Structure formats: structure tokens, C-alpha cells
Short mmCIF file of C-alpha atoms in Angstrom, two decimals:
data_model
loop_
_atom_site.label_atom_id
_atom_site.label_comp_id
_atom_site.label_asym_id
_atom_site.label_seq_id
_atom_site.Cartn_x
_atom_site.Cartn_y
_atom_site.Cartn_z
CA MET A 1 31.40 -26.62 -24.90
CA THR A 2 28.37 -24.30 -24.85
CA SER A 3 28.61 -20.55 -24.77
CA SER A 4 27.69 -18.63 -21.62
CA LYS A 5 24.95 -16.89 -23.62
CA GLU A 6 23.18 -20.22 -24.17
CA ASN A 7 23.41 -21.09 -20.47
CA LEU A 8 21.95 -17.76 -19.34
CA MET A 9 18.97 -17.61 -21.67
CA PRO A 10 15.86 -17.11 -19.55
CA LYS A 11 13.04 -19.60 -19.79
CA PHE A 12 9.60 -18.02 -19.86
CA ALA A 13 6.71 -20.02 -18.43
CA THR A 14 3.40 -19.19 -16.87
CA THR A 15 2.26 -20.33 -13.45
CA PHE A 16 -1.05 -21.30 -15.05
CA GLN A 17 0.31 -23.97 -17.41
CA PRO A 18 -1.54 -26.16 -18.31
CA LEU A 19 -4.51 -24.23 -16.94
CA ILE A 20 -4.78 -21.70 -19.77
CA ASP A 21 -6.24 -21.76 -23.25
CA GLN A 22 -4.40 -20.78 -26.45
CA GLU A 23 -5.00 -17.06 -25.82
CA GLY A 24 -3.60 -17.31 -22.28
CA TYR A 25 -6.90 -17.14 -20.36
CA LEU A 26 -7.62 -19.31 -17.34
CA VAL A 27 -10.15 -21.93 -18.34
CA ASN A 28 -12.69 -23.86 -16.31
CA GLN A 29 -11.48 -27.40 -16.09
CA ASN A 30 -12.49 -30.51 -14.25
CA ASP A 31 -11.91 -29.76 -10.57
CA LEU A 32 -11.00 -26.07 -11.02
CA SER A 33 -12.89 -22.93 -11.85
CA CYS A 34 -12.44 -19.28 -11.03
CA LEU A 35 -15.37 -16.89 -10.75
CA VAL A 36 -15.41 -13.13 -10.26
CA VAL A 37 -17.76 -12.35 -7.38
CA VAL A 38 -19.82 -9.29 -8.26
CA GLY A 39 -22.11 -7.14 -6.15
CA LYS A 40 -19.87 -7.11 -3.08
CA SER A 41 -18.80 -4.02 -1.16
CA LEU A 42 -15.86 -3.69 1.20
CA THR A 43 -15.84 -1.46 4.26
CA ILE A 44 -12.64 -1.11 6.26
CA LEU A 45 -13.28 -0.69 9.97
CA ARG A 46 -10.55 0.62 12.28
CA THR A 47 -11.28 -0.05 15.91
CA SER A 48 -10.04 1.47 19.16
CA LYS A 49 -7.28 0.03 21.33
CA ASP A 50 -9.95 -1.13 23.78
CA HIS A 51 -10.83 -4.36 21.97
CA GLU A 52 -13.62 -5.37 24.36
CA LYS A 53 -15.37 -2.00 23.95
CA SER A 54 -14.95 -2.21 20.16
CA LYS A 55 -16.49 -5.69 20.11
CA LYS A 56 -19.48 -4.44 22.09
CA ASP A 57 -19.93 -1.32 19.92
CA VAL A 58 -19.75 -3.20 16.60
CA LYS A 59 -22.18 -5.84 17.85
CA GLU A 60 -24.67 -3.17 18.93
CA ILE A 61 -24.38 -1.09 15.75
CA TRP A 62 -24.30 -3.76 13.01
CA ASP A 63 -24.99 -7.03 14.84
CA VAL A 64 -21.55 -8.24 13.73
CA ALA A 65 -19.19 -10.07 16.06
CA LEU A 66 -15.56 -9.00 15.65
CA PRO A 67 -13.71 -12.26 14.92
CA GLU A 68 -10.67 -13.53 16.76
CA GLU A 69 -7.23 -13.53 15.14
CA LEU A 70 -7.07 -14.91 11.60
CA SER A 71 -10.79 -15.67 11.60
CA ILE A 72 -14.06 -14.69 9.93
CA SER A 73 -17.46 -14.06 11.48
CA THR A 74 -20.79 -13.75 9.69
CA ASN A 75 -23.95 -12.10 10.98
CA SER A 76 -27.50 -13.30 10.34
CA ASP A 77 -27.75 -11.05 7.24
CA GLY A 78 -24.64 -12.58 5.64
CA VAL A 79 -22.24 -9.68 6.35
CA GLN A 80 -18.79 -11.20 6.69
CA CYS A 81 -16.22 -9.66 9.03
CA LEU A 82 -12.59 -10.57 8.30
CA TRP A 83 -9.84 -10.10 10.89
CA ILE A 84 -6.95 -8.24 9.25
CA SER A 85 -5.04 -7.01 12.31
CA PRO A 86 -5.84 -6.38 15.98
CA ASP A 87 -7.40 -3.01 15.11
CA GLU A 88 -8.49 -3.52 11.49
CA PHE A 89 -11.45 -5.51 10.24
CA TRP A 90 -13.00 -5.75 6.79
CA LEU A 91 -16.75 -5.95 6.34
CA LEU A 92 -17.62 -7.75 3.13
CA HIS A 93 -21.28 -7.22 2.29
CA SER A 94 -23.72 -6.94 -0.59
CA GLN A 95 -24.48 -3.70 -2.42
CA GLN A 96 -27.97 -3.78 -0.91
CA GLN A 97 -26.51 -3.87 2.63
CA LYS A 98 -24.13 -0.99 1.96
CA ALA A 99 -26.67 1.77 2.67
CA ASP A 100 -27.72 0.15 5.95
CA ILE A 101 -24.10 -0.12 7.11
CA TRP A 102 -23.27 3.47 6.18
CA ASN A 103 -26.51 4.89 7.63
CA LYS A 104 -25.28 3.77 11.06
CA ILE A 105 -21.90 5.53 10.85
CA GLY A 106 -23.19 8.24 13.19
CA SER A 107 -23.38 5.62 15.95
CA LEU A 108 -19.68 4.84 15.59
CA PRO A 109 -17.58 6.00 18.57
CA THR A 110 -15.10 8.80 17.79
CA GLU A 111 -12.10 6.52 18.37
CA MET A 112 -13.24 4.22 15.54
CA SER A 113 -13.35 4.92 11.80
CA MET A 114 -14.69 3.44 8.56
CA VAL A 115 -13.82 3.83 4.91
CA ASP A 116 -15.54 2.44 1.81
CA ASN A 117 -12.88 0.69 -0.23
CA SER A 118 -15.20 -1.23 -2.55
CA SER A 119 -13.76 0.07 -5.80
CA ALA A 120 -10.16 -0.73 -4.85
CA TYR A 121 -10.66 -4.46 -4.36
CA GLY A 122 -12.09 -7.38 -6.26
CA VAL A 123 -13.12 -10.84 -5.12
CA LEU A 124 -12.29 -14.04 -6.97
CA GLU A 125 -13.82 -17.34 -5.93
CA PHE A 126 -11.87 -20.50 -6.66
CA ILE A 127 -13.78 -23.79 -6.68
CA GLY A 128 -12.53 -27.35 -7.08
CA LYS A 129 -9.96 -29.91 -6.07
CA LYS A 130 -7.12 -28.12 -7.89
CA VAL A 131 -7.45 -24.82 -5.98
CA ASN A 132 -4.52 -25.53 -3.66
CA GLU A 133 -2.42 -26.79 -6.56
CA LEU A 134 -3.02 -23.60 -8.53
CA LEU A 135 -2.52 -21.16 -5.66
CA SER A 136 0.55 -22.99 -4.32
CA ARG A 137 2.34 -21.97 -7.52
CA TRP A 138 1.99 -18.32 -6.52
CA MET A 139 2.43 -18.28 -2.76
CA SER A 140 4.38 -19.94 0.00
CA TYR A 141 1.46 -20.17 2.43
CA ASP A 142 0.20 -23.74 2.86
CA LEU A 143 -3.51 -23.42 2.06
CA SER A 144 -4.27 -27.12 2.32
CA GLY A 145 -2.79 -27.62 5.77
CA SER A 146 -3.45 -24.30 7.47
CA LEU A 147 -6.36 -22.44 5.95
CA ASN A 148 -9.36 -24.17 7.51
CA SER A 149 -12.97 -23.08 7.21
CA GLY A 150 -13.62 -19.67 8.76
CA LYS A 151 -9.98 -18.60 8.54
CA VAL A 152 -8.35 -15.65 6.82
CA VAL A 153 -4.71 -14.85 6.09
CA SER A 154 -2.81 -11.97 4.56
CA THR A 155 -0.06 -13.06 2.19
CA THR A 156 1.27 -12.35 -1.28
CA LEU A 157 0.25 -13.79 -4.60
CA GLY A 158 3.41 -13.44 -6.61
CA GLN A 159 4.37 -9.93 -5.51
CA ALA A 160 0.84 -8.64 -4.97
CA PRO A 161 -0.58 -8.41 -1.43
CA VAL A 162 -3.80 -10.42 -1.03
CA ILE A 163 -6.22 -11.56 1.64
CA ILE A 164 -7.21 -15.21 1.32
CA PHE A 165 -10.14 -16.73 3.19
CA ARG A 166 -12.05 -19.98 3.30
CA THR A 167 -15.75 -19.57 4.02
CA SER A 168 -17.15 -23.09 4.20
CA ASP A 169 -16.22 -26.41 5.68
CA CYS A 170 -14.84 -28.64 3.01
CA LEU A 171 -12.65 -31.57 2.33
CA LEU A 172 -10.80 -31.07 -0.89
CA TYR A 173 -11.95 -34.32 -2.42
CA THR A 174 -15.63 -34.38 -1.45
CA SER A 175 -18.76 -32.75 -2.77
CA PRO A 176 -19.84 -29.97 -2.56
CA SER A 177 -16.79 -28.34 -4.04
CA PRO A 178 -14.61 -26.30 -1.68
CA ARG A 179 -15.10 -22.55 -2.00
CA ASP A 180 -12.23 -20.21 -1.25
CA GLY A 181 -12.20 -16.45 -1.61
CA LEU A 182 -9.22 -14.50 -2.79
CA LEU A 183 -9.59 -10.84 -2.10
CA SER A 184 -6.97 -9.07 -4.19
CA ARG A 185 -6.08 -5.43 -4.68
CA MET A 186 -6.88 -4.24 -8.19
CA PRO A 187 -4.17 -2.24 -10.04
#
């Protein structure tokens, strides 16, 4: 008979096994790599309750179409607009575009607001066939069956809130490699 102490000993394991090296760092492998996307800025846009007016105003000011639920839109300059909630949208843009976006804040109607939250978030890009396998260890959301190209979802990664989005059409087993973005709050 074994003691109760032996039966209750916790087992420590990482969600990354066998995706880490000896020091515990995620390594690039065949069919999986993780890159930190640098040079991106994040602007949070709160819109008015009049969604149609907000869509018109944002299109006129920044030439960005507010996306429908759980979707992403991209303007001709590459500014991505992520749907977060019915009255919250995130503009993901380059550092060079940041000044242009903020120079137009005076055109924003009084019932709408913006905040620069660039330093509070980071973007990780996962590439390869094993992306869904890796991320499925951390979250319950079915990325392979539900997160199609141009879609965005708010979920948790472990216990951390994250925004996950897929920006390009892809089949997980074809080339070019699928590219998914994981926008996660930094501690």
C-alpha cells in the first residue's frame, strides 16, 4: 500500500514540452516558429452607440472600415482594425503611421475616444503547422475549426487574457506557412 503523500505529489510539466531547449526557451522547429513582431503600435478606439455614424466617421478620418463582429479589416496603408466589442476597436499600425493617426484626433467626434496603448501590449507571430497544437495546450478555443482568415477572438492563454487573430488565408498543411497573431498583454 502506498502512502497518501506519494499519491498527492504534484507532477510539474511545461505546456511547451517537447518544444523547449535545455534552458527552457521555445525553439524554432520544423513546422513551428514564434517571432516577436516589432515596430507596431496599438490605438484603442471607443466608438459611439450609433454604429452607422461611427463607421462613417472612422472611414472619413482614417480610411479604415470598422469590421463586423469577430473580424478584422485592413486599409490600403496596412492599418489593421480588430473588432473587440460593439463599441471597441483596436487599430494595429506601424510606428511610422502613428503620427498620422494621432494628428487626426481633432477630427474625432466628441462621443468617440482614442488611447495609445502601444507600450502595454506585445505581438507574437506564430508560423507553421504546429501552431494549433501548441496553442491548444493553453486555451479551450478551437483555433483550427473556428478561427478563419480575417477573424479575431478574445480568449485566455492559460490565465492571461489575449486577443488572437488570423490575418491570411491558409490551410495548415500547405505553403506558404499560416501566420497567426497573438496579441497578449505584457505584465
